[in-house]
Amino acid sequence: MKPIFLKPAFQEKIWGGNKLKTEFGLNTPSDKTGEAWVVSAHPNGLSHVAAPAEFAGLSLKDLYDQEPELFGPNHPEPFPLLVKILDATDDLSIQVHPNDDYARLHEGAGELGKTECWYVIAADEGATIVYGHHAETVEEFGDYIESGNLSNVFREIPVQAGDFFDVPAGTIHAIGAGITILETQQSSDTTYRVYDYDRRDDAGNLRDLHIEQSKDVTLFPHQDSAFTKQNATYEKNTLAHLMTNEYFSVYKVEADGAFETELADNYYLATVIEGAGSLTVDGERYPLDLADSFILPYGAGKVTFDGEMAMIMSSPNY
Ligand code: ZN
């Protein structure tokens, strides 16, 4: 049983920056790199295996297809999860994602809906996100659009490092400037843009908005998730539970010295978001650096984490 270490795929974005390089040591292609897809089998940005040697160079999609035993008895297609680190140097557009049924119907049979969640790794003083809206009904939402008043419908809230947000499909949201997050989500790349601050791209064009789709998929009224937590503290040396939905469970680990934990029968995705340390599995020790991302294959059983580090881990629920 060996952990599968992955190399990320990068996405350049008009709101991206250089923190993925300067803060996380990732080998980004530009100073407008918004996202590192650290665990991804999505065709729009595949992660590739760095180690062990027998799988090196394979995309995660090919690994999932060719080595199913690493992923246990449930083998949904496509690979269900996607993990990203995002550096929002500027505001992201305000957006909403569809659920599975809507995505399949309108975006193609292979595309999943997108339920996501965010662990805030870092946030500048005064940084905010958009999470939810103030319209009770889709008609009221339409009134905001028609009156040119759309920017007032969004609910803005201040955030700081350590906050966790559950963002189910249908939740209007945007990550604001000065925020770095670890995102765990369904493996989907379908975004409906509701509002983009009238920004223009390098060619001087406004980015497309998807108002009709947004009206179709947004939940009215907005509902906060019970999993969202601000100012939480976590017990060290445990697999602290952040959330569970029908798609995935998410955990935070804060290692302070060595601790052993027994993993349930599943496979796990993990990313180091702070510090460094090591992982020992099957008597073999693997060093872990900041931003390292790996999969613990199905049936890893007892593993030991050591060091001074924080990790976000997730496992699929189907
Ligand atoms: Zn999103």
PDB file of C-alpha atoms and ligand atoms in Angstrom:
ATOM      1  CA  MET A   1       0.000   0.000   0.000  1.00  0.00           C
ATOM      2  CA  LYS A   2       1.679   3.175  -1.205  1.00  0.00           C
ATOM      3  CA  PRO A   3       0.262   6.707  -1.229  1.00  0.00           C
ATOM      4  CA  ILE A   4      -0.205   8.160  -4.717  1.00  0.00           C
ATOM      5  CA  PHE A   5       1.424  11.592  -4.931  1.00  0.00           C
ATOM      6  CA  LEU A   6      -0.005  13.907  -7.575  1.00  0.00           C
ATOM      7  CA  LYS A   7       1.196  16.881  -9.617  1.00  0.00           C
ATOM      8  CA  PRO A   8      -1.446  19.593 -10.103  1.00  0.00           C
ATOM      9  CA  ALA A   9      -2.922  21.085 -13.241  1.00  0.00           C
ATOM     10  CA  PHE A  10      -2.954  24.891 -13.219  1.00  0.00           C
ATOM     11  CA  GLN A  11      -5.642  27.286 -14.433  1.00  0.00           C
ATOM     12  CA  GLU A  12      -4.875  30.873 -15.366  1.00  0.00           C
ATOM     13  CA  LYS A  13      -7.648  33.290 -14.399  1.00  0.00           C
ATOM     14  CA  ILE A  14      -8.181  37.035 -14.675  1.00  0.00           C
ATOM     15  CA  TRP A  15      -8.571  37.091 -10.880  1.00  0.00           C
ATOM     16  CA  GLY A  16      -5.506  34.881 -10.215  1.00  0.00           C
ATOM     17  CA  GLY A  17      -2.148  35.837  -8.716  1.00  0.00           C
ATOM     18  CA  ASN A  18       1.238  34.376  -7.786  1.00  0.00           C
ATOM     19  CA  LYS A  19       0.622  33.037  -4.261  1.00  0.00           C
ATOM     20  CA  LEU A  20       0.472  29.437  -5.438  1.00  0.00           C
ATOM     21  CA  LYS A  21       4.130  29.921  -6.314  1.00  0.00           C
ATOM     22  CA  THR A  22       5.296  32.326  -3.589  1.00  0.00           C
ATOM     23  CA  GLU A  23       3.356  30.836  -0.647  1.00  0.00           C
ATOM     24  CA  PHE A  24       2.969  27.192  -1.654  1.00  0.00           C
ATOM     25  CA  GLY A  25       6.059  26.570  -3.788  1.00  0.00           C
ATOM     26  CA  LEU A  26       4.064  25.274  -6.740  1.00  0.00           C
ATOM     27  CA  ASN A  27       5.540  25.501 -10.210  1.00  0.00           C
ATOM     28  CA  THR A  28       2.881  27.787 -11.688  1.00  0.00           C
ATOM     29  CA  PRO A  29       2.900  28.921 -15.331  1.00  0.00           C
ATOM     30  CA  SER A  30       2.225  32.651 -14.727  1.00  0.00           C
ATOM     31  CA  ASP A  31       1.490  35.425 -12.240  1.00  0.00           C
ATOM     32  CA  LYS A  32      -2.205  35.090 -13.013  1.00  0.00           C
ATOM     33  CA  THR A  33      -2.582  31.533 -11.804  1.00  0.00           C
ATOM     34  CA  GLY A  34      -5.910  31.246 -10.018  1.00  0.00           C
ATOM     35  CA  GLU A  35      -6.208  27.538  -9.381  1.00  0.00           C
ATOM     36  CA  ALA A  36      -4.102  24.458  -8.784  1.00  0.00           C
ATOM     37  CA  TRP A  37      -6.230  21.363  -9.416  1.00  0.00           C
ATOM     38  CA  VAL A  38      -4.286  19.227  -6.974  1.00  0.00           C
ATOM     39  CA  VAL A  39      -6.471  16.114  -7.170  1.00  0.00           C
ATOM     40  CA  SER A  40      -8.328  16.049 -10.463  1.00  0.00           C
ATOM     41  CA  ALA A  41      -9.493  13.505 -13.018  1.00  0.00           C
ATOM     42  CA  HIS A  42     -11.563  16.130 -14.838  1.00  0.00           C
ATOM     43  CA  PRO A  43     -10.640  16.491 -18.542  1.00  0.00           C
ATOM     44  CA  ASN A  44     -10.348  20.291 -18.198  1.00  0.00           C
ATOM     45  CA  GLY A  45      -7.325  19.892 -15.885  1.00  0.00           C
ATOM     46  CA  LEU A  46      -5.872  16.495 -15.083  1.00  0.00           C
ATOM     47  CA  SER A  47      -3.569  15.811 -12.142  1.00  0.00           C
ATOM     48  CA  HIS A  48      -0.753  13.374 -12.930  1.00  0.00           C
ATOM     49  CA  VAL A  49       0.968  10.826 -10.735  1.00  0.00           C
ATOM     50  CA  ALA A  50       4.412  11.882  -9.441  1.00  0.00           C
ATOM     51  CA  ALA A  51       5.010   8.738  -7.346  1.00  0.00           C
ATOM     52  CA  PRO A  52       5.165   5.780  -6.888  1.00  0.00           C
ATOM     53  CA  ALA A  53       7.332   5.038  -9.903  1.00  0.00           C
ATOM     54  CA  GLU A  54       5.115   2.260 -11.289  1.00  0.00           C
ATOM     55  CA  PHE A  55       2.304   4.768 -11.933  1.00  0.00           C
ATOM     56  CA  ALA A  56       4.370   7.927 -12.549  1.00  0.00           C
ATOM     57  CA  GLY A  57       3.160  10.039 -15.458  1.00  0.00           C
ATOM     58  CA  LEU A  58      -0.342   8.563 -15.558  1.00  0.00           C
ATOM     59  CA  SER A  59      -3.193  11.007 -15.314  1.00  0.00           C
ATOM     60  CA  LEU A  60      -5.489  10.430 -12.357  1.00  0.00           C
ATOM     61  CA  LYS A  61      -8.230   9.552 -14.853  1.00  0.00           C
ATOM     62  CA  ASP A  62      -6.084   6.789 -16.385  1.00  0.00           C
ATOM     63  CA  LEU A  63      -5.011   5.560 -12.954  1.00  0.00           C
ATOM     64  CA  TYR A  64      -8.678   5.376 -11.905  1.00  0.00           C
ATOM     65  CA  ASP A  65      -9.550   3.400 -15.048  1.00  0.00           C
ATOM     66  CA  GLN A  66      -6.512   1.109 -15.097  1.00  0.00           C
ATOM     67  CA  GLU A  67      -6.005   0.380 -11.385  1.00  0.00           C
ATOM     68  CA  PRO A  68      -9.544   0.156  -9.977  1.00  0.00           C
ATOM     69  CA  GLU A  69      -8.425  -1.879  -6.937  1.00  0.00           C
ATOM     70  CA  LEU A  70      -6.742   1.267  -5.549  1.00  0.00           C
ATOM     71  CA  PHE A  71     -10.177   2.865  -5.252  1.00  0.00           C
ATOM     72  CA  GLY A  72     -12.215   0.047  -3.699  1.00  0.00           C
ATOM     73  CA  PRO A  73     -15.432  -1.713  -4.685  1.00  0.00           C
ATOM     74  CA  ASN A  74     -17.497   1.373  -5.613  1.00  0.00           C
ATOM     75  CA  HIS A  75     -16.375   2.712  -8.945  1.00  0.00           C
ATOM     76  CA  PRO A  76     -18.666   5.498 -10.137  1.00  0.00           C
ATOM     77  CA  GLU A  77     -17.887   7.130 -13.474  1.00  0.00           C
ATOM     78  CA  PRO A  78     -16.466   9.683 -13.741  1.00  0.00           C
ATOM     79  CA  PHE A  79     -14.012   9.899 -10.802  1.00  0.00           C
ATOM     80  CA  PRO A  80     -16.263  11.740  -8.342  1.00  0.00           C
ATOM     81  CA  LEU A  81     -14.162  14.391  -6.586  1.00  0.00           C
ATOM     82  CA  LEU A  82     -11.935  17.348  -7.406  1.00  0.00           C
ATOM     83  CA  VAL A  83      -9.688  19.248  -4.985  1.00  0.00           C
ATOM     84  CA  LYS A  84      -8.250  22.694  -5.738  1.00  0.00           C
ATOM     85  CA  ILE A  85      -6.201  25.383  -4.077  1.00  0.00           C
ATOM     86  CA  LEU A  86      -7.441  28.816  -5.200  1.00  0.00           C
ATOM     87  CA  ASP A  87      -5.579  32.122  -4.972  1.00  0.00           C
ATOM     88  CA  ALA A  88      -8.054  34.963  -5.434  1.00  0.00           C
ATOM     89  CA  THR A  89      -5.911  38.039  -5.902  1.00  0.00           C
ATOM     90  CA  ASP A  90      -8.981  39.762  -7.371  1.00  0.00           C
ATOM     91  CA  ASP A  91     -12.709  39.057  -6.845  1.00  0.00           C
ATOM     92  CA  LEU A  92     -14.140  35.989  -8.578  1.00  0.00           C
ATOM     93  CA  SER A  93     -17.352  36.463 -10.521  1.00  0.00           C
ATOM     94  CA  ILE A  94     -20.529  35.837  -8.547  1.00  0.00           C
ATOM     95  CA  GLN A  95     -21.734  32.420  -9.587  1.00  0.00           C
ATOM     96  CA  VAL A  96     -23.895  29.411  -8.957  1.00  0.00           C
ATOM     97  CA  HIS A  97     -23.600  25.751  -9.931  1.00  0.00           C
ATOM     98  CA  PRO A  98     -26.230  23.222 -11.016  1.00  0.00           C
ATOM     99  CA  ASN A  99     -27.076  19.918  -9.337  1.00  0.00           C
ATOM    100  CA  ASP A 100     -26.437  16.557 -11.044  1.00  0.00           C
ATOM    101  CA  ASP A 101     -29.803  16.365 -12.846  1.00  0.00           C
ATOM    102  CA  TYR A 102     -29.541  19.858 -14.318  1.00  0.00           C
ATOM    103  CA  ALA A 103     -25.883  19.406 -15.331  1.00  0.00           C
ATOM    104  CA  ARG A 104     -26.577  16.106 -17.116  1.00  0.00           C
ATOM    105  CA  LEU A 105     -29.581  17.531 -18.949  1.00  0.00           C
ATOM    106  CA  HIS A 106     -27.965  20.815 -20.036  1.00  0.00           C
ATOM    107  CA  GLU A 107     -24.187  20.208 -20.066  1.00  0.00           C
ATOM    108  CA  GLY A 108     -23.893  16.606 -21.269  1.00  0.00           C
ATOM    109  CA  ALA A 109     -24.211  13.131 -19.818  1.00  0.00           C
ATOM    110  CA  GLY A 110     -20.679  13.026 -18.397  1.00  0.00           C
ATOM    111  CA  GLU A 111     -20.878  16.276 -16.446  1.00  0.00           C
ATOM    112  CA  LEU A 112     -21.764  16.216 -12.759  1.00  0.00           C
ATOM    113  CA  GLY A 113     -23.397  18.951 -10.746  1.00  0.00           C
ATOM    114  CA  LYS A 114     -21.185  20.925  -8.443  1.00  0.00           C
ATOM    115  CA  THR A 115     -21.571  20.875  -4.727  1.00  0.00           C
ATOM    116  CA  GLU A 116     -18.431  22.335  -3.192  1.00  0.00           C
ATOM    117  CA  CYS A 117     -16.976  23.443   0.121  1.00  0.00           C
ATOM    118  CA  TRP A 118     -14.170  25.790   1.121  1.00  0.00           C
ATOM    119  CA  TYR A 119     -11.602  25.753   3.859  1.00  0.00           C
ATOM    120  CA  VAL A 120     -10.111  29.274   4.115  1.00  0.00           C
ATOM    121  CA  ILE A 121      -6.323  28.865   4.291  1.00  0.00           C
ATOM    122  CA  ALA A 122      -5.553  32.591   4.418  1.00  0.00           C
ATOM    123  CA  ALA A 123      -7.482  35.843   4.156  1.00  0.00           C
ATOM    124  CA  ASP A 124      -6.342  39.439   4.089  1.00  0.00           C
ATOM    125  CA  GLU A 125      -7.684  41.764   6.777  1.00  0.00           C
ATOM    126  CA  GLY A 126     -11.186  42.807   5.719  1.00  0.00           C
ATOM    127  CA  ALA A 127     -11.548  40.137   3.023  1.00  0.00           C
ATOM    128  CA  THR A 128     -15.103  39.082   2.214  1.00  0.00           C
ATOM    129  CA  ILE A 129     -16.988  36.437   0.283  1.00  0.00           C
ATOM    130  CA  VAL A 130     -20.442  36.394  -1.259  1.00  0.00           C
ATOM    131  CA  TYR A 131     -22.496  33.584   0.244  1.00  0.00           C
ATOM    132  CA  GLY A 132     -26.224  33.599  -0.473  1.00  0.00           C
ATOM    133  CA  HIS A 133     -28.629  36.357  -1.497  1.00  0.00           C
ATOM    134  CA  HIS A 134     -31.550  38.394  -0.195  1.00  0.00           C
ATOM    135  CA  ALA A 135     -34.278  37.485  -2.714  1.00  0.00           C
ATOM    136  CA  GLU A 136     -37.186  35.449  -1.348  1.00  0.00           C
ATOM    137  CA  THR A 137     -38.337  34.281  -4.785  1.00  0.00           C
ATOM    138  CA  VAL A 138     -37.055  34.013  -8.340  1.00  0.00           C
ATOM    139  CA  GLU A 139     -39.478  36.841  -9.275  1.00  0.00           C
ATOM    140  CA  GLU A 140     -37.909  39.127  -6.688  1.00  0.00           C
ATOM    141  CA  PHE A 141     -34.479  38.165  -8.043  1.00  0.00           C
ATOM    142  CA  GLY A 142     -35.701  39.101 -11.538  1.00  0.00           C
ATOM    143  CA  ASP A 143     -36.822  42.514 -10.194  1.00  0.00           C
ATOM    144  CA  TYR A 144     -33.293  43.190  -8.933  1.00  0.00           C
ATOM    145  CA  ILE A 145     -31.915  42.396 -12.408  1.00  0.00           C
ATOM    146  CA  GLU A 146     -34.458  44.520 -14.283  1.00  0.00           C
ATOM    147  CA  SER A 147     -33.927  47.539 -12.049  1.00  0.00           C
ATOM    148  CA  GLY A 148     -30.141  47.369 -12.635  1.00  0.00           C
ATOM    149  CA  ASN A 149     -29.799  46.759  -8.916  1.00  0.00           C
ATOM    150  CA  LEU A 150     -28.375  43.224  -9.022  1.00  0.00           C
ATOM    151  CA  SER A 151     -25.263  43.974  -6.979  1.00  0.00           C
ATOM    152  CA  ASN A 152     -27.524  44.685  -3.965  1.00  0.00           C
ATOM    153  CA  VAL A 153     -29.071  41.217  -3.911  1.00  0.00           C
ATOM    154  CA  PHE A 154     -25.879  39.441  -2.848  1.00  0.00           C
ATOM    155  CA  ARG A 155     -24.992  38.701   0.762  1.00  0.00           C
ATOM    156  CA  GLU A 156     -21.395  39.610   1.597  1.00  0.00           C
ATOM    157  CA  ILE A 157     -19.728  38.297   4.735  1.00  0.00           C
ATOM    158  CA  PRO A 158     -16.263  38.814   6.241  1.00  0.00           C
ATOM    159  CA  VAL A 159     -13.972  35.771   6.491  1.00  0.00           C
ATOM    160  CA  GLN A 160     -10.717  34.807   8.125  1.00  0.00           C
ATOM    161  CA  ALA A 161      -8.284  31.897   8.008  1.00  0.00           C
ATOM    162  CA  GLY A 162      -9.826  28.718   9.406  1.00  0.00           C
ATOM    163  CA  ASP A 163     -13.407  29.442   8.323  1.00  0.00           C
ATOM    164  CA  PHE A 164     -15.227  26.639   6.544  1.00  0.00           C
ATOM    165  CA  PHE A 165     -18.121  27.083   4.097  1.00  0.00           C
ATOM    166  CA  ASP A 166     -20.410  24.424   2.739  1.00  0.00           C
ATOM    167  CA  VAL A 167     -21.590  25.508  -0.722  1.00  0.00           C
ATOM    168  CA  PRO A 168     -24.270  23.115  -2.013  1.00  0.00           C
ATOM    169  CA  ALA A 169     -25.348  23.288  -5.675  1.00  0.00           C
ATOM    170  CA  GLY A 170     -27.760  26.210  -6.034  1.00  0.00           C
ATOM    171  CA  THR A 171     -25.944  28.473  -3.534  1.00  0.00           C
ATOM    172  CA  ILE A 172     -24.921  31.851  -4.974  1.00  0.00           C
ATOM    173  CA  HIS A 173     -21.295  32.498  -4.043  1.00  0.00           C
ATOM    174  CA  ALA A 174     -18.036  34.258  -4.842  1.00  0.00           C
ATOM    175  CA  ILE A 175     -14.594  34.228  -3.312  1.00  0.00           C
ATOM    176  CA  GLY A 176     -13.369  37.768  -2.724  1.00  0.00           C
ATOM    177  CA  ALA A 177      -9.956  39.304  -3.326  1.00  0.00           C
ATOM    178  CA  GLY A 178      -7.191  38.398  -0.871  1.00  0.00           C
ATOM    179  CA  ILE A 179      -8.461  34.924  -0.015  1.00  0.00           C
ATOM    180  CA  THR A 180      -6.741  31.554  -0.452  1.00  0.00           C
ATOM    181  CA  ILE A 181      -8.902  28.466  -0.090  1.00  0.00           C
ATOM    182  CA  LEU A 182      -8.774  24.704  -0.361  1.00  0.00           C
ATOM    183  CA  GLU A 183     -11.861  23.610  -2.251  1.00  0.00           C
ATOM    184  CA  THR A 184     -13.305  20.100  -2.155  1.00  0.00           C
ATOM    185  CA  GLN A 185     -16.018  19.563  -4.749  1.00  0.00           C
ATOM    186  CA  GLN A 186     -17.741  17.173  -7.099  1.00  0.00           C
ATOM    187  CA  SER A 187     -15.690  16.657 -10.258  1.00  0.00           C
ATOM    188  CA  SER A 188     -17.410  19.305 -12.372  1.00  0.00           C
ATOM    189  CA  ASP A 189     -16.447  22.418 -14.289  1.00  0.00           C
ATOM    190  CA  THR A 190     -19.893  23.912 -14.861  1.00  0.00           C
ATOM    191  CA  THR A 191     -20.294  27.466 -13.585  1.00  0.00           C
ATOM    192  CA  TYR A 192     -23.154  29.863 -14.213  1.00  0.00           C
ATOM    193  CA  ARG A 193     -21.958  33.432 -13.888  1.00  0.00           C
ATOM    194  CA  VAL A 194     -24.541  35.710 -12.285  1.00  0.00           C
ATOM    195  CA  TYR A 195     -22.560  38.951 -12.029  1.00  0.00           C
ATOM    196  CA  ASP A 196     -19.010  39.953 -12.970  1.00  0.00           C
ATOM    197  CA  TYR A 197     -18.673  43.560 -11.699  1.00  0.00           C
ATOM    198  CA  ASP A 198     -18.788  44.685 -15.381  1.00  0.00           C
ATOM    199  CA  ARG A 199     -15.141  43.603 -15.749  1.00  0.00           C
ATOM    200  CA  ARG A 200     -13.477  43.336 -19.138  1.00  0.00           C
ATOM    201  CA  ASP A 201     -10.902  40.735 -20.175  1.00  0.00           C
ATOM    202  CA  ASP A 202      -7.566  41.436 -21.917  1.00  0.00           C
ATOM    203  CA  ALA A 203      -9.383  41.770 -25.254  1.00  0.00           C
ATOM    204  CA  GLY A 204     -11.795  44.345 -23.771  1.00  0.00           C
ATOM    205  CA  ASN A 205     -14.787  42.019 -23.678  1.00  0.00           C
ATOM    206  CA  LEU A 206     -17.263  41.462 -20.879  1.00  0.00           C
ATOM    207  CA  ARG A 207     -17.377  37.848 -19.785  1.00  0.00           C
ATOM    208  CA  ASP A 208     -20.614  35.990 -20.558  1.00  0.00           C
ATOM    209  CA  LEU A 209     -23.323  35.898 -17.924  1.00  0.00           C
ATOM    210  CA  HIS A 210     -25.750  32.979 -17.537  1.00  0.00           C
ATOM    211  CA  ILE A 211     -28.795  34.661 -16.043  1.00  0.00           C
ATOM    212  CA  GLU A 212     -31.428  32.162 -17.223  1.00  0.00           C
ATOM    213  CA  GLN A 213     -29.481  29.142 -15.986  1.00  0.00           C
ATOM    214  CA  SER A 214     -28.780  30.963 -12.722  1.00  0.00           C
ATOM    215  CA  LYS A 215     -32.493  31.569 -12.186  1.00  0.00           C
ATOM    216  CA  ASP A 216     -33.159  27.891 -12.926  1.00  0.00           C
ATOM    217  CA  VAL A 217     -30.680  26.447 -10.441  1.00  0.00           C
ATOM    218  CA  THR A 218     -30.487  28.988  -7.579  1.00  0.00           C
ATOM    219  CA  LEU A 219     -32.222  28.090  -4.324  1.00  0.00           C
ATOM    220  CA  PHE A 220     -34.861  30.669  -3.316  1.00  0.00           C
ATOM    221  CA  PRO A 221     -34.699  31.733  -0.568  1.00  0.00           C
ATOM    222  CA  HIS A 222     -31.041  31.149   0.281  1.00  0.00           C
ATOM    223  CA  GLN A 223     -30.439  28.631   3.085  1.00  0.00           C
ATOM    224  CA  ASP A 224     -27.346  28.517   5.239  1.00  0.00           C
ATOM    225  CA  SER A 225     -25.734  25.118   5.720  1.00  0.00           C
ATOM    226  CA  ALA A 226     -25.302  23.713   9.216  1.00  0.00           C
ATOM    227  CA  PHE A 227     -21.764  22.648   8.235  1.00  0.00           C
ATOM    228  CA  THR A 228     -20.561  26.204   7.694  1.00  0.00           C
ATOM    229  CA  LYS A 229     -18.366  27.239  10.629  1.00  0.00           C
ATOM    230  CA  GLN A 230     -16.503  30.433  11.402  1.00  0.00           C
ATOM    231  CA  ASN A 231     -14.009  30.898  14.250  1.00  0.00           C
ATOM    232  CA  ALA A 232     -13.890  27.152  14.940  1.00  0.00           C
ATOM    233  CA  THR A 233     -10.979  25.453  16.687  1.00  0.00           C
ATOM    234  CA  TYR A 234     -10.037  21.845  16.112  1.00  0.00           C
ATOM    235  CA  GLU A 235      -8.652  19.187  18.385  1.00  0.00           C
ATOM    236  CA  LYS A 236      -5.099  18.358  17.365  1.00  0.00           C
ATOM    237  CA  ASN A 237      -4.072  14.881  16.265  1.00  0.00           C
ATOM    238  CA  THR A 238      -7.544  13.764  15.239  1.00  0.00           C
ATOM    239  CA  LEU A 239      -9.384  13.456  11.981  1.00  0.00           C
ATOM    240  CA  ALA A 240     -11.691  16.409  12.774  1.00  0.00           C
ATOM    241  CA  HIS A 241     -14.956  16.100  10.835  1.00  0.00           C
ATOM    242  CA  LEU A 242     -15.949  19.172   8.797  1.00  0.00           C
ATOM    243  CA  MET A 243     -18.867  17.900   6.766  1.00  0.00           C
ATOM    244  CA  THR A 244     -20.609  14.946   5.153  1.00  0.00           C
ATOM    245  CA  ASN A 245     -23.047  15.074   2.257  1.00  0.00           C
ATOM    246  CA  GLU A 246     -24.182  12.487  -0.285  1.00  0.00           C
ATOM    247  CA  TYR A 247     -20.982  13.043  -2.337  1.00  0.00           C
ATOM    248  CA  PHE A 248     -18.109  13.386   0.119  1.00  0.00           C
ATOM    249  CA  SER A 249     -16.909  13.757   3.682  1.00  0.00           C
ATOM    250  CA  VAL A 250     -14.253  16.325   4.570  1.00  0.00           C
ATOM    251  CA  TYR A 251     -11.856  16.321   7.503  1.00  0.00           C
ATOM    252  CA  LYS A 252      -9.151  18.524   8.915  1.00  0.00           C
ATOM    253  CA  VAL A 253      -6.012  17.111  10.493  1.00  0.00           C
ATOM    254  CA  GLU A 254      -3.732  19.265  12.631  1.00  0.00           C
ATOM    255  CA  ALA A 255      -0.674  17.185  13.455  1.00  0.00           C
ATOM    256  CA  ASP A 256       1.367  18.252  16.468  1.00  0.00           C
ATOM    257  CA  GLY A 257       3.925  15.466  16.779  1.00  0.00           C
ATOM    258  CA  ALA A 258       3.110  11.905  15.756  1.00  0.00           C
ATOM    259  CA  PHE A 259      -0.338  10.344  15.850  1.00  0.00           C
ATOM    260  CA  GLU A 260      -1.815   7.179  14.453  1.00  0.00           C
ATOM    261  CA  THR A 261      -5.286   6.980  13.016  1.00  0.00           C
ATOM    262  CA  GLU A 262      -7.250   4.096  11.567  1.00  0.00           C
ATOM    263  CA  LEU A 263      -8.963   5.032   8.328  1.00  0.00           C
ATOM    264  CA  ALA A 264     -12.375   3.602   7.441  1.00  0.00           C
ATOM    265  CA  ASP A 265     -12.617   1.370   4.348  1.00  0.00           C
ATOM    266  CA  ASN A 266     -12.491   3.980   1.626  1.00  0.00           C
ATOM    267  CA  TYR A 267      -9.860   5.954  -0.239  1.00  0.00           C
ATOM    268  CA  TYR A 268      -8.809   9.407   0.900  1.00  0.00           C
ATOM    269  CA  LEU A 269      -7.609  12.570  -0.818  1.00  0.00           C
ATOM    270  CA  ALA A 270      -5.250  14.761   1.214  1.00  0.00           C
ATOM    271  CA  THR A 271      -3.500  18.103   0.785  1.00  0.00           C
ATOM    272  CA  VAL A 272      -1.033  19.725   3.181  1.00  0.00           C
ATOM    273  CA  ILE A 273      -2.230  23.320   3.715  1.00  0.00           C
ATOM    274  CA  GLU A 274       0.189  24.374   6.446  1.00  0.00           C
ATOM    275  CA  GLY A 275       3.601  23.263   7.710  1.00  0.00           C
ATOM    276  CA  ALA A 276       5.304  19.969   6.870  1.00  0.00           C
ATOM    277  CA  GLY A 277       5.790  16.496   8.286  1.00  0.00           C
ATOM    278  CA  SER A 278       5.476  12.911   7.199  1.00  0.00           C
ATOM    279  CA  LEU A 279       3.098  10.059   6.585  1.00  0.00           C
ATOM    280  CA  THR A 280       3.868   6.460   7.528  1.00  0.00           C
ATOM    281  CA  VAL A 281       1.846   3.691   5.920  1.00  0.00           C
ATOM    282  CA  ASP A 282       2.696  -0.025   5.794  1.00  0.00           C
ATOM    283  CA  GLY A 283       5.950   0.665   7.661  1.00  0.00           C
ATOM    284  CA  GLU A 284       7.186   3.080   4.999  1.00  0.00           C
ATOM    285  CA  ARG A 285       7.699   6.779   5.789  1.00  0.00           C
ATOM    286  CA  TYR A 286       6.958   9.487   3.201  1.00  0.00           C
ATOM    287  CA  PRO A 287       7.931  13.144   3.773  1.00  0.00           C
ATOM    288  CA  LEU A 288       5.149  15.699   3.328  1.00  0.00           C
ATOM    289  CA  ASP A 289       5.704  19.310   2.285  1.00  0.00           C
ATOM    290  CA  LEU A 290       3.345  22.232   2.053  1.00  0.00           C
ATOM    291  CA  ALA A 291       0.902  21.802  -0.874  1.00  0.00           C
ATOM    292  CA  ASP A 292       1.743  18.110  -1.324  1.00  0.00           C
ATOM    293  CA  SER A 293      -1.361  16.253  -2.431  1.00  0.00           C
ATOM    294  CA  PHE A 294      -1.842  12.514  -2.364  1.00  0.00           C
ATOM    295  CA  ILE A 295      -4.390   9.726  -2.415  1.00  0.00           C
ATOM    296  CA  LEU A 296      -4.370   7.045   0.245  1.00  0.00           C
ATOM    297  CA  PRO A 297      -5.696   4.015  -1.628  1.00  0.00           C
ATOM    298  CA  TYR A 298      -8.629   1.928  -0.410  1.00  0.00           C
ATOM    299  CA  GLY A 299      -7.890  -0.097   2.697  1.00  0.00           C
ATOM    300  CA  ALA A 300      -4.876   1.881   3.928  1.00  0.00           C
ATOM    301  CA  GLY A 301      -5.954   1.027   7.478  1.00  0.00           C
ATOM    302  CA  LYS A 302      -3.674   2.446  10.142  1.00  0.00           C
ATOM    303  CA  VAL A 303      -1.561   5.428   9.107  1.00  0.00           C
ATOM    304  CA  THR A 304       0.683   7.725  11.131  1.00  0.00           C
ATOM    305  CA  PHE A 305       1.027  11.445  10.566  1.00  0.00           C
ATOM    306  CA  ASP A 306       3.957  13.242  12.114  1.00  0.00           C
ATOM    307  CA  GLY A 307       5.192  16.820  12.164  1.00  0.00           C
ATOM    308  CA  GLU A 308       3.720  20.261  12.576  1.00  0.00           C
ATOM    309  CA  MET A 309       1.216  20.520   9.784  1.00  0.00           C
ATOM    310  CA  ALA A 310      -2.400  20.914   8.812  1.00  0.00           C
ATOM    311  CA  MET A 311      -4.120  18.895   6.096  1.00  0.00           C
ATOM    312  CA  ILE A 312      -7.554  18.797   4.545  1.00  0.00           C
ATOM    313  CA  MET A 313      -8.673  15.251   3.736  1.00  0.00           C
ATOM    314  CA  SER A 314     -11.744  13.966   1.965  1.00  0.00           C
ATOM    315  CA  SER A 315     -13.321  10.689   0.949  1.00  0.00           C
ATOM    316  CA  PRO A 316     -16.129   9.910  -1.488  1.00  0.00           C
ATOM    317  CA  ASN A 317     -19.527   8.714  -0.250  1.00  0.00           C
ATOM    318  CA  TYR A 318     -20.532   6.742  -3.323  1.00  0.00           C
TER     319      TYR A 318
HETATM  320 ZN    ZN B   1     -18.042  27.715  -7.244  1.00  0.00          ZN
END
